[in-house]
Tab-separated table of C-alpha atoms and ligand atoms in Angstrom:
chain	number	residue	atom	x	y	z
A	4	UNK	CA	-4.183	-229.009	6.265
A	5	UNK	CA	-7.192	-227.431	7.904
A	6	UNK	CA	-5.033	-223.401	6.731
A	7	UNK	CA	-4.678	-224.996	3.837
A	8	UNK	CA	-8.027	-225.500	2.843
A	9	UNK	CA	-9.147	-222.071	4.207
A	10	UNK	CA	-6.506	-220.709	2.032
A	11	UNK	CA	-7.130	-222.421	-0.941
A	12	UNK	CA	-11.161	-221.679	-1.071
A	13	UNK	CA	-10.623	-218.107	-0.263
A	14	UNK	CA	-8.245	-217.669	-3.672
A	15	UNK	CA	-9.948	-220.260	-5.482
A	16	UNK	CA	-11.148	-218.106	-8.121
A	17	UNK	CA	-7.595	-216.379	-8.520
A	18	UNK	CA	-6.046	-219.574	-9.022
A	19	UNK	CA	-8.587	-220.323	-11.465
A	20	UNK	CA	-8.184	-216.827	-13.007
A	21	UNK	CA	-4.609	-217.656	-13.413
A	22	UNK	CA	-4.787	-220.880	-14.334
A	23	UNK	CA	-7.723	-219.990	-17.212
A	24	UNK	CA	-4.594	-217.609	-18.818
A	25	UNK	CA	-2.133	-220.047	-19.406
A	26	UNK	CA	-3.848	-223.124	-18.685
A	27	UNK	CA	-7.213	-225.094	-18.651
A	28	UNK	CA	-8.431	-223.049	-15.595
A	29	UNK	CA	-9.250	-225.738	-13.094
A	30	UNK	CA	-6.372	-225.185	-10.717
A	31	UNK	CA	-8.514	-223.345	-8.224
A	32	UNK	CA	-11.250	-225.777	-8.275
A	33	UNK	CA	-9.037	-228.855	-8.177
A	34	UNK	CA	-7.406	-227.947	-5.192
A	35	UNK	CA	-10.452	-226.692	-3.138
A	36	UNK	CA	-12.069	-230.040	-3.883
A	37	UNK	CA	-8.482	-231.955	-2.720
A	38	UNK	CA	-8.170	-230.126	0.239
A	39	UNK	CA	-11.550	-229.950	1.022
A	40	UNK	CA	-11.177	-234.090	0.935
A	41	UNK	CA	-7.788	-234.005	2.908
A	42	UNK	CA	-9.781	-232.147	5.603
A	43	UNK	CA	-13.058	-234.760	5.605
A	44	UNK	CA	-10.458	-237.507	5.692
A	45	UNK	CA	-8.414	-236.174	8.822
A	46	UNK	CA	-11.784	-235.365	10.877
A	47	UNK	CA	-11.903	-237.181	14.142
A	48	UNK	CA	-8.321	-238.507	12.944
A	49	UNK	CA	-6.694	-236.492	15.250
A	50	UNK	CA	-4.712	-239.349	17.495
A	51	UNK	CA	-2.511	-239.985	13.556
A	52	UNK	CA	0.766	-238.989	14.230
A	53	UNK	CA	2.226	-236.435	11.737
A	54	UNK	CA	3.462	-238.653	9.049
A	55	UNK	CA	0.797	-241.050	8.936
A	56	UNK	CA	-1.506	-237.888	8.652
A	57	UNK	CA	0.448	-236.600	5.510
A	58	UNK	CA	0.542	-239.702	4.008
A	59	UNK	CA	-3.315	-239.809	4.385
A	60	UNK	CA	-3.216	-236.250	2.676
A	61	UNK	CA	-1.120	-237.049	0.133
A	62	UNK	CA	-3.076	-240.152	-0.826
A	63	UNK	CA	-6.550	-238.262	-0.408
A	64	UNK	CA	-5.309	-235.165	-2.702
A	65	UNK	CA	-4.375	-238.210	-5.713
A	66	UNK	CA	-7.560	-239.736	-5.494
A	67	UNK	CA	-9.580	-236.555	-5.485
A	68	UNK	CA	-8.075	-233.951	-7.290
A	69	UNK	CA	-7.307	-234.676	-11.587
A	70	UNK	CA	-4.941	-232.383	-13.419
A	71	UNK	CA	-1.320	-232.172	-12.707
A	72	UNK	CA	-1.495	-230.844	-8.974
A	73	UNK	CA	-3.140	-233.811	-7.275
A	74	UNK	CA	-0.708	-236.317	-7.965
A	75	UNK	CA	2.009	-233.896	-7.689
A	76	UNK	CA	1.095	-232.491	-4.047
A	77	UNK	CA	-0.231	-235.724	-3.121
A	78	UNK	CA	3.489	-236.916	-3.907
A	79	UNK	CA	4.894	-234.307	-2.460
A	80	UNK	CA	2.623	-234.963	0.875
A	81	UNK	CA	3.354	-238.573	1.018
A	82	UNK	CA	6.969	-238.382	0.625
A	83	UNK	CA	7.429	-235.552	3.485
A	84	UNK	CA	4.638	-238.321	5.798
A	85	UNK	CA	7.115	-241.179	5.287
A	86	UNK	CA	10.312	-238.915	6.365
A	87	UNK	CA	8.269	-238.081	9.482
A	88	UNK	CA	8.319	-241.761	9.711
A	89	UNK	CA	6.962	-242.693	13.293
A	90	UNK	CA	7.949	-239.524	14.693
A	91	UNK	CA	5.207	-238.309	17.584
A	92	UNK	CA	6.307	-234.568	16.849
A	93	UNK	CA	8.911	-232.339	14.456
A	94	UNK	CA	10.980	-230.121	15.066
A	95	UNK	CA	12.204	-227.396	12.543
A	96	UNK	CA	15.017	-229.181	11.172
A	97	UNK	CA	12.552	-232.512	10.684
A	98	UNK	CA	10.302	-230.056	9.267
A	99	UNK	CA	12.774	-228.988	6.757
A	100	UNK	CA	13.467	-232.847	5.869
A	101	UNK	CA	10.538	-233.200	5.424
A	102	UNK	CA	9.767	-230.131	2.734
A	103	UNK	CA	12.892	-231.438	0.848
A	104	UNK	CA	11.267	-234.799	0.337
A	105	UNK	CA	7.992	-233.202	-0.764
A	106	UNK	CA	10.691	-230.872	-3.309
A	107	UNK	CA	12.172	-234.279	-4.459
A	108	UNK	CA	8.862	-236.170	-4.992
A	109	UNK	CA	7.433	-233.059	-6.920
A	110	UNK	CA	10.479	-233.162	-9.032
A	111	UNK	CA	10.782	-237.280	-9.665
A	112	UNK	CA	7.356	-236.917	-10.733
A	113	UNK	CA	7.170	-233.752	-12.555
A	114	UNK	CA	10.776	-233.911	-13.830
A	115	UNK	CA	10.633	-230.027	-13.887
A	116	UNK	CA	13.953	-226.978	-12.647
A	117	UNK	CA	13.893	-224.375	-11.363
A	118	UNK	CA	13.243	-221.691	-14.365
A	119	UNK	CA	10.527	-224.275	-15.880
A	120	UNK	CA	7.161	-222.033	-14.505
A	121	UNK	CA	6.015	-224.590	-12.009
A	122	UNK	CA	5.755	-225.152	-8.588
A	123	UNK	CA	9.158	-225.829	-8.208
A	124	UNK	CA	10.119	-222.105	-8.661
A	125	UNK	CA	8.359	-221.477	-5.342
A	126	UNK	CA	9.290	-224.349	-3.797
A	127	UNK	CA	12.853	-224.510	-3.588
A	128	UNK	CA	13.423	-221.121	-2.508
A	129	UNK	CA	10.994	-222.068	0.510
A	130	UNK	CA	12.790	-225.386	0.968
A	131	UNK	CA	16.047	-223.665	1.252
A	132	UNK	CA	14.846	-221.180	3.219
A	133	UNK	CA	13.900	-223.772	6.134
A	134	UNK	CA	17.167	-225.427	5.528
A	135	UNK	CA	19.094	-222.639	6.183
A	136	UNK	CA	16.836	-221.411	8.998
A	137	UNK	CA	17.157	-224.761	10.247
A	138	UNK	CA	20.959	-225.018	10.490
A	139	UNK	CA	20.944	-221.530	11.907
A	140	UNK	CA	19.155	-222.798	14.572
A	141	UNK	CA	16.622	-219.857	14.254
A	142	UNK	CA	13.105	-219.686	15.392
A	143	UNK	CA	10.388	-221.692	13.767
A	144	UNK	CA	7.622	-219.249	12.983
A	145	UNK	CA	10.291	-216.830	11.834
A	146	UNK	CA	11.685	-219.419	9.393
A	147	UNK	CA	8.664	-220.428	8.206
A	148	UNK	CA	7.695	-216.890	7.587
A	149	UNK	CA	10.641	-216.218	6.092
A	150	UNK	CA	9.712	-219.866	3.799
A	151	UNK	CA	6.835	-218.727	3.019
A	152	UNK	CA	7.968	-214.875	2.144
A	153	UNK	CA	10.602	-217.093	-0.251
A	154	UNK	CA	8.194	-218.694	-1.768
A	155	UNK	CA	5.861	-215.505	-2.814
A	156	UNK	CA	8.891	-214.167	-4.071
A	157	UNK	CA	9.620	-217.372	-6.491
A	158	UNK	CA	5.615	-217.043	-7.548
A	159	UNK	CA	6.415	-213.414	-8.707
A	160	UNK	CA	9.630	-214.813	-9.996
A	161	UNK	CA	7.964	-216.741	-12.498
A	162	UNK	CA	6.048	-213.951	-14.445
A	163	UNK	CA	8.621	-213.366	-16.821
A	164	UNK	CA	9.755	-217.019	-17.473
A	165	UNK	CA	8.506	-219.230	-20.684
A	166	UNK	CA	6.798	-222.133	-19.447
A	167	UNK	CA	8.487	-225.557	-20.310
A	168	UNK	CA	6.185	-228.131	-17.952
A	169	UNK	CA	2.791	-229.081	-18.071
A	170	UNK	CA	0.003	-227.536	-19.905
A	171	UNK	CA	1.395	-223.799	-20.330
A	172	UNK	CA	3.918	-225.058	-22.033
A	173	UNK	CA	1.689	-225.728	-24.864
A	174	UNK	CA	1.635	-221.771	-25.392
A	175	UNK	CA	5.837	-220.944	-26.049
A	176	UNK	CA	6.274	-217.477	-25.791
A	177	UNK	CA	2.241	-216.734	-24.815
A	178	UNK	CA	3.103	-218.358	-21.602
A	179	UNK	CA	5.507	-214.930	-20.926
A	180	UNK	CA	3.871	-212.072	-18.602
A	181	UNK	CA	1.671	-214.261	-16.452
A	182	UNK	CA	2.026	-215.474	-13.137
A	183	UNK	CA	2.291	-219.849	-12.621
A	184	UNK	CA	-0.821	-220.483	-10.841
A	185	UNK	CA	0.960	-223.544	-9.187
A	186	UNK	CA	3.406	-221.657	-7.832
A	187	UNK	CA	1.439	-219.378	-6.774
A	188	UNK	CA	-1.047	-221.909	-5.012
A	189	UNK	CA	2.514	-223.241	-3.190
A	190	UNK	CA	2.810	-219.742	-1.643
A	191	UNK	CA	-0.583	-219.837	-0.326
A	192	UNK	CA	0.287	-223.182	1.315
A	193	UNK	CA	3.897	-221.916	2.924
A	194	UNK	CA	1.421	-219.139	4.049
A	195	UNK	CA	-1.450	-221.596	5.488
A	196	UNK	CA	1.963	-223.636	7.246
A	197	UNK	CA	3.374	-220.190	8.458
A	198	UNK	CA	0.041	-219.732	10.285
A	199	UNK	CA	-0.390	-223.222	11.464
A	200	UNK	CA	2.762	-222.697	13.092
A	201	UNK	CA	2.092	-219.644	14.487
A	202	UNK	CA	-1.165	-221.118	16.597
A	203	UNK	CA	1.018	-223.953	17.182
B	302	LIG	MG1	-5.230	-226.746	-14.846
């Protein structure tokens, strides 16, 4: 949560730069403020175990951040802290349960495919990636990299696609030629997990 956060105030004004083109440009800010909250609420927390401290996050991110992506990462958070259940650690193919929950909640609540322009185009690419990496029994920083790489590549993917979710969807064709600012944000945290990992 803590890469996260970094992450997400460094490119805080590109989110909000991509978010101003195709939607109400507040992406950037909401999730600085979330995260920035996730982070205040996990301080001195650090005896939670892992899914307790998602759960946390996920709650912290829906009562902090408006727009679409607080309730939809806070979902997403909360259902990946309750398949940790009262695990003390993860490994990488709990880790990969765990990112399919968060898929599922984003998609019960969002109700959005792949091809719609959302976070879900970076998303499932990642999740599968970990899956697979998982199953391969490969190493975790290298699947995770390889999650994360996935899930740039899904952001990019989604330049060329007409939105049909949330607020860019609004705009029909205008939505074409511009990158989804919450798939993009997703990258940044498969990136900010990727280096978690890494400092283990
Ligand atoms: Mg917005």
């Amino acid at each position: 949560m803590r890469e996260v956060h970094f992450a997400v105030q460094a490119e805080r004004e590109y989110l909000t730069q991509l978010d101003a083109a195709i939607g109400d440009g507040d992406h950037g800010t909401n999730l600085a403020r979330g995260f920035a909250a996730v982070v205040g609420a996990l301080d001195g927390q650090d005896e939670l175990l892992p899914g307790k401290a998602l759960i946390l996050s996920g709650k912290t991110l829906v009562s902090t951040v408006g727009g679409a992506s607080g309730p939809l990462w806070g979902s997403a958070l909360r259902r990946a802290g309750r398949a940790m259940g009262e695990a003390v650690e993860f490994d990488l193919p709990a880790l990969a349960t765990a990112m399919e929950a968060a898929l599922d909640g984003i998609q019960d609540l969002g109700a959005a495919v792949p091809g719609d322009k959302t976070i879900v185009d970076a998303l499932t690419p990642a999740v599968q990636a970990l899956r697979a990496g998982a199953d391969a029994n490969a190493a975790v920083v290298e699947v995770v990299g390889a999650a994360a790489a996935a899930a740039e590549q899904g952001a990019l993917d989604t330049v060329p696609m007409q939105a049909r979710k949330g607020r860019a969807s609004y705009l029909g064709e205008r939505s074409i030629g511009h990158k989804d600012p919450g798939a993009t944000s997703t990258a940044l945290i498969l990136r900010a997990l990727e280096r978690a990992v890494a400092a283990g």
